[in-house]
Amino acid sequence: MMRKSVYVFLSCFLLSGCGMIDYHPYDVRISGETEVNAHNIERIEANCQGKTTIRFVTMGDSQRWYDETEDFVKEINKRNDIDFVIHGGDISDFGLTKEFLWQRDIMNGLNVPYVVLIGNHDCLGTGAKTYKAVFGPTNFSFVAGNVKFICLNTNALEYDYSEPVPNFTFMEQELTNRQDEFKKTVISMHARPHTDVFNDNVAKVFQHYVKQYPGIQFCTAAHTHHFQDDVIFDDGIHYVTSDCMDLRAYLVFTITPEKYEYELVKY
C-alpha cells in the first residue's frame, strides 16, 4: 500500500511540474513562422518578375549538420548574385519537430528567399505532418522569371501507397497551370528515379510526364549525399544531385535565354 501511495504521489508531482516535462519530440507543436514556402514563393516571384536570366542555389540533406548549414547561410549571404535557394529535402534526421524548427531558423538567416522540399527522413514519425505545418504542401510549384519550378514529393517508400508518390495528377495539372507565364521548366525532387526510396515501378510514367513540360531544362535532386550529374533515361535530361551539407558544397545554376549552366561551389 505504501509503495502504491509513493508511486501515485511521484506521478502527480511529475505531471504537475510546469518546467519539468517537455513536449514529446513527435508532438507537432509549432512555434514561430509557418507556411514558410508560400511566404518565400511570393518573394521569389516578385523579385524575379520580368527577369530573363535567373541564378539560384540547390543544396540538401542538412539533417544533423547544423554548424555546416549555418556556414552555408553565411556563404550565400556574402554573395549578391543569387535569386533564391532550393533545399532538396532531409532538413531533419529523425522527423522530430524541433529539428524542423531549428533548421527553419537557420535557413531564415538567408538574405534571399528559399523553399524546402520534403525528404525521406522528413517523413519519419510525425515529420510529414510537421513539414506541412512549417513549410506547406509536399508538392508545389512557382514561377521565377519565365521558368516554372515543379517541386515534388518522391519519397514513395515512406508512404506505403497511402497516397500517390509521385503525384501524377499534380504533375499533369502543372503542365497547363499558369501556362502563359513560363517557357522553361525545372523539376526538383529529393530522391530521383533509381534511388532506394523512389518507386521505380512508375519510373517510366514519371519520365513520360517530365518530358512533356515546356522547355524542360534539367531536374535537381538530393538524397544520395554526393554530387552527381546523370542522364538516367534515353531523353537527354540531366538529373543533377547536390552534396549533403556535411561535405560543405552547393550548386549554383544560371538559366539564360540561350542556355543553362551550373557550378559546384565548396566552402
PDB file of C-alpha atoms in Angstrom, residues 1-103:
ATOM      1  CA  MET A   1       0.000   0.000   0.000  1.00  0.00           C
ATOM      2  CA  MET A   2       2.841   2.363   0.928  1.00  0.00           C
ATOM      3  CA  ARG A   3       4.634   1.624  -2.387  1.00  0.00           C
ATOM      4  CA  LYS A   4       1.434   2.365  -4.334  1.00  0.00           C
ATOM      5  CA  SER A   5       0.939   5.664  -2.475  1.00  0.00           C
ATOM      6  CA  VAL A   6       4.506   6.743  -3.186  1.00  0.00           C
ATOM      7  CA  TYR A   7       4.042   5.896  -6.875  1.00  0.00           C
ATOM      8  CA  VAL A   8       0.829   7.930  -7.093  1.00  0.00           C
ATOM      9  CA  PHE A   9       2.480  10.870  -5.299  1.00  0.00           C
ATOM     10  CA  LEU A  10       5.501  10.862  -7.629  1.00  0.00           C
ATOM     11  CA  SER A  11       3.301  10.575 -10.717  1.00  0.00           C
ATOM     12  CA  CYS A  12       1.183  13.544  -9.662  1.00  0.00           C
ATOM     13  CA  PHE A  13       4.269  15.559  -8.768  1.00  0.00           C
ATOM     14  CA  LEU A  14       5.932  14.961 -12.116  1.00  0.00           C
ATOM     15  CA  LEU A  15       2.793  15.669 -14.106  1.00  0.00           C
ATOM     16  CA  SER A  16       2.117  18.895 -12.231  1.00  0.00           C
ATOM     17  CA  GLY A  17       5.627  20.339 -12.539  1.00  0.00           C
ATOM     18  CA  CYS A  18       5.395  23.002 -15.239  1.00  0.00           C
ATOM     19  CA  GLY A  19       9.051  23.174 -16.134  1.00  0.00           C
ATOM     20  CA  MET A  20       9.975  19.553 -15.582  1.00  0.00           C
ATOM     21  CA  ILE A  21       8.300  17.873 -18.554  1.00  0.00           C
ATOM     22  CA  ASP A  22       8.942  18.892 -22.150  1.00  0.00           C
ATOM     23  CA  TYR A  23       6.657  18.079 -25.045  1.00  0.00           C
ATOM     24  CA  HIS A  24       7.044  14.708 -26.720  1.00  0.00           C
ATOM     25  CA  PRO A  25       9.627  15.020 -29.531  1.00  0.00           C
ATOM     26  CA  TYR A  26       6.981  13.995 -32.070  1.00  0.00           C
ATOM     27  CA  ASP A  27       4.314  16.315 -30.680  1.00  0.00           C
ATOM     28  CA  VAL A  28       3.539  18.709 -33.520  1.00  0.00           C
ATOM     29  CA  ARG A  29       3.506  21.979 -31.581  1.00  0.00           C
ATOM     30  CA  ILE A  30       4.835  24.672 -33.862  1.00  0.00           C
ATOM     31  CA  SER A  31       6.317  27.925 -32.637  1.00  0.00           C
ATOM     32  CA  GLY A  32       7.428  30.662 -34.970  1.00  0.00           C
ATOM     33  CA  GLU A  33       6.834  31.011 -38.682  1.00  0.00           C
ATOM     34  CA  THR A  34       4.614  28.566 -40.585  1.00  0.00           C
ATOM     35  CA  GLU A  35       3.809  28.272 -44.317  1.00  0.00           C
ATOM     36  CA  VAL A  36       7.422  29.209 -44.999  1.00  0.00           C
ATOM     37  CA  ASN A  37       7.410  28.062 -48.632  1.00  0.00           C
ATOM     38  CA  ALA A  38       4.327  30.106 -49.525  1.00  0.00           C
ATOM     39  CA  HIS A  39       5.784  33.259 -47.973  1.00  0.00           C
ATOM     40  CA  ASN A  40       9.094  32.816 -49.774  1.00  0.00           C
ATOM     41  CA  ILE A  41       7.489  31.925 -53.102  1.00  0.00           C
ATOM     42  CA  GLU A  42       5.763  35.307 -53.024  1.00  0.00           C
ATOM     43  CA  ARG A  43       9.179  36.929 -52.604  1.00  0.00           C
ATOM     44  CA  ILE A  44      10.813  34.799 -55.313  1.00  0.00           C
ATOM     45  CA  GLU A  45       8.122  35.561 -57.872  1.00  0.00           C
ATOM     46  CA  ALA A  46       8.122  39.271 -57.077  1.00  0.00           C
ATOM     47  CA  ASN A  47      11.922  39.548 -57.151  1.00  0.00           C
ATOM     48  CA  CYS A  48      12.262  37.578 -60.405  1.00  0.00           C
ATOM     49  CA  GLN A  49       9.357  39.124 -62.287  1.00  0.00           C
ATOM     50  CA  GLY A  50      10.449  40.136 -65.776  1.00  0.00           C
ATOM     51  CA  LYS A  51      13.909  38.595 -65.466  1.00  0.00           C
ATOM     52  CA  THR A  52      15.233  36.634 -68.429  1.00  0.00           C
ATOM     53  CA  THR A  53      18.268  35.355 -66.517  1.00  0.00           C
ATOM     54  CA  ILE A  54      17.923  33.795 -63.077  1.00  0.00           C
ATOM     55  CA  ARG A  55      20.538  32.358 -60.749  1.00  0.00           C
ATOM     56  CA  PHE A  56      19.675  30.041 -57.873  1.00  0.00           C
ATOM     57  CA  VAL A  57      21.309  27.609 -55.477  1.00  0.00           C
ATOM     58  CA  THR A  58      20.461  23.994 -54.768  1.00  0.00           C
ATOM     59  CA  MET A  59      21.599  22.160 -51.643  1.00  0.00           C
ATOM     60  CA  GLY A  60      20.175  19.426 -49.471  1.00  0.00           C
ATOM     61  CA  ASP A  61      20.397  16.939 -46.642  1.00  0.00           C
ATOM     62  CA  SER A  62      21.224  19.380 -43.864  1.00  0.00           C
ATOM     63  CA  GLN A  63      19.846  16.943 -41.263  1.00  0.00           C
ATOM     64  CA  ARG A  64      22.295  16.745 -38.365  1.00  0.00           C
ATOM     65  CA  TRP A  65      24.799  19.210 -39.839  1.00  0.00           C
ATOM     66  CA  TYR A  66      23.728  22.390 -38.095  1.00  0.00           C
ATOM     67  CA  ASP A  67      27.104  24.127 -37.998  1.00  0.00           C
ATOM     68  CA  GLU A  68      27.727  23.372 -41.658  1.00  0.00           C
ATOM     69  CA  THR A  69      24.298  24.736 -42.583  1.00  0.00           C
ATOM     70  CA  GLU A  70      24.924  27.904 -40.593  1.00  0.00           C
ATOM     71  CA  ASP A  71      28.181  28.323 -42.504  1.00  0.00           C
ATOM     72  CA  PHE A  72      26.322  27.743 -45.776  1.00  0.00           C
ATOM     73  CA  VAL A  73      23.943  30.586 -44.901  1.00  0.00           C
ATOM     74  CA  LYS A  74      26.900  32.863 -44.174  1.00  0.00           C
ATOM     75  CA  GLU A  75      28.486  31.949 -47.515  1.00  0.00           C
ATOM     76  CA  ILE A  76      25.333  32.690 -49.501  1.00  0.00           C
ATOM     77  CA  ASN A  77      24.887  35.975 -47.662  1.00  0.00           C
ATOM     78  CA  LYS A  78      28.346  37.059 -48.838  1.00  0.00           C
ATOM     79  CA  ARG A  79      27.100  36.892 -52.440  1.00  0.00           C
ATOM     80  CA  ASN A  80      24.877  39.384 -54.221  1.00  0.00           C
ATOM     81  CA  ASP A  81      24.094  37.336 -57.328  1.00  0.00           C
ATOM     82  CA  ILE A  82      21.659  34.682 -56.002  1.00  0.00           C
ATOM     83  CA  ASP A  83      17.903  34.986 -56.537  1.00  0.00           C
ATOM     84  CA  PHE A  84      16.812  32.120 -54.255  1.00  0.00           C
ATOM     85  CA  VAL A  85      17.762  28.788 -52.699  1.00  0.00           C
ATOM     86  CA  ILE A  86      16.152  25.361 -53.104  1.00  0.00           C
ATOM     87  CA  HIS A  87      16.712  22.990 -50.189  1.00  0.00           C
ATOM     88  CA  GLY A  88      16.350  19.491 -51.645  1.00  0.00           C
ATOM     89  CA  GLY A  89      14.959  17.856 -48.517  1.00  0.00           C
ATOM     90  CA  ASP A  90      16.011  15.933 -45.415  1.00  0.00           C
ATOM     91  CA  ILE A  91      16.001  19.074 -43.344  1.00  0.00           C
ATOM     92  CA  SER A  92      15.510  16.737 -40.369  1.00  0.00           C
ATOM     93  CA  ASP A  93      17.173  13.463 -39.413  1.00  0.00           C
ATOM     94  CA  PHE A  94      14.516  11.718 -37.336  1.00  0.00           C
ATOM     95  CA  GLY A  95      11.393  13.732 -38.200  1.00  0.00           C
ATOM     96  CA  LEU A  96      11.481  15.422 -34.787  1.00  0.00           C
ATOM     97  CA  THR A  97       9.512  18.637 -34.512  1.00  0.00           C
ATOM     98  CA  LYS A  98      12.411  20.614 -33.037  1.00  0.00           C
ATOM     99  CA  GLU A  99      14.707  19.547 -35.875  1.00  0.00           C
ATOM    100  CA  PHE A 100      12.403  21.280 -38.350  1.00  0.00           C
ATOM    101  CA  LEU A 101      12.238  24.402 -36.195  1.00  0.00           C
ATOM    102  CA  TRP A 102      15.990  24.576 -35.620  1.00  0.00           C
ATOM    103  CA  GLN A 103      16.743  24.179 -39.315  1.00  0.00           C
TER     104      GLN A 103
END
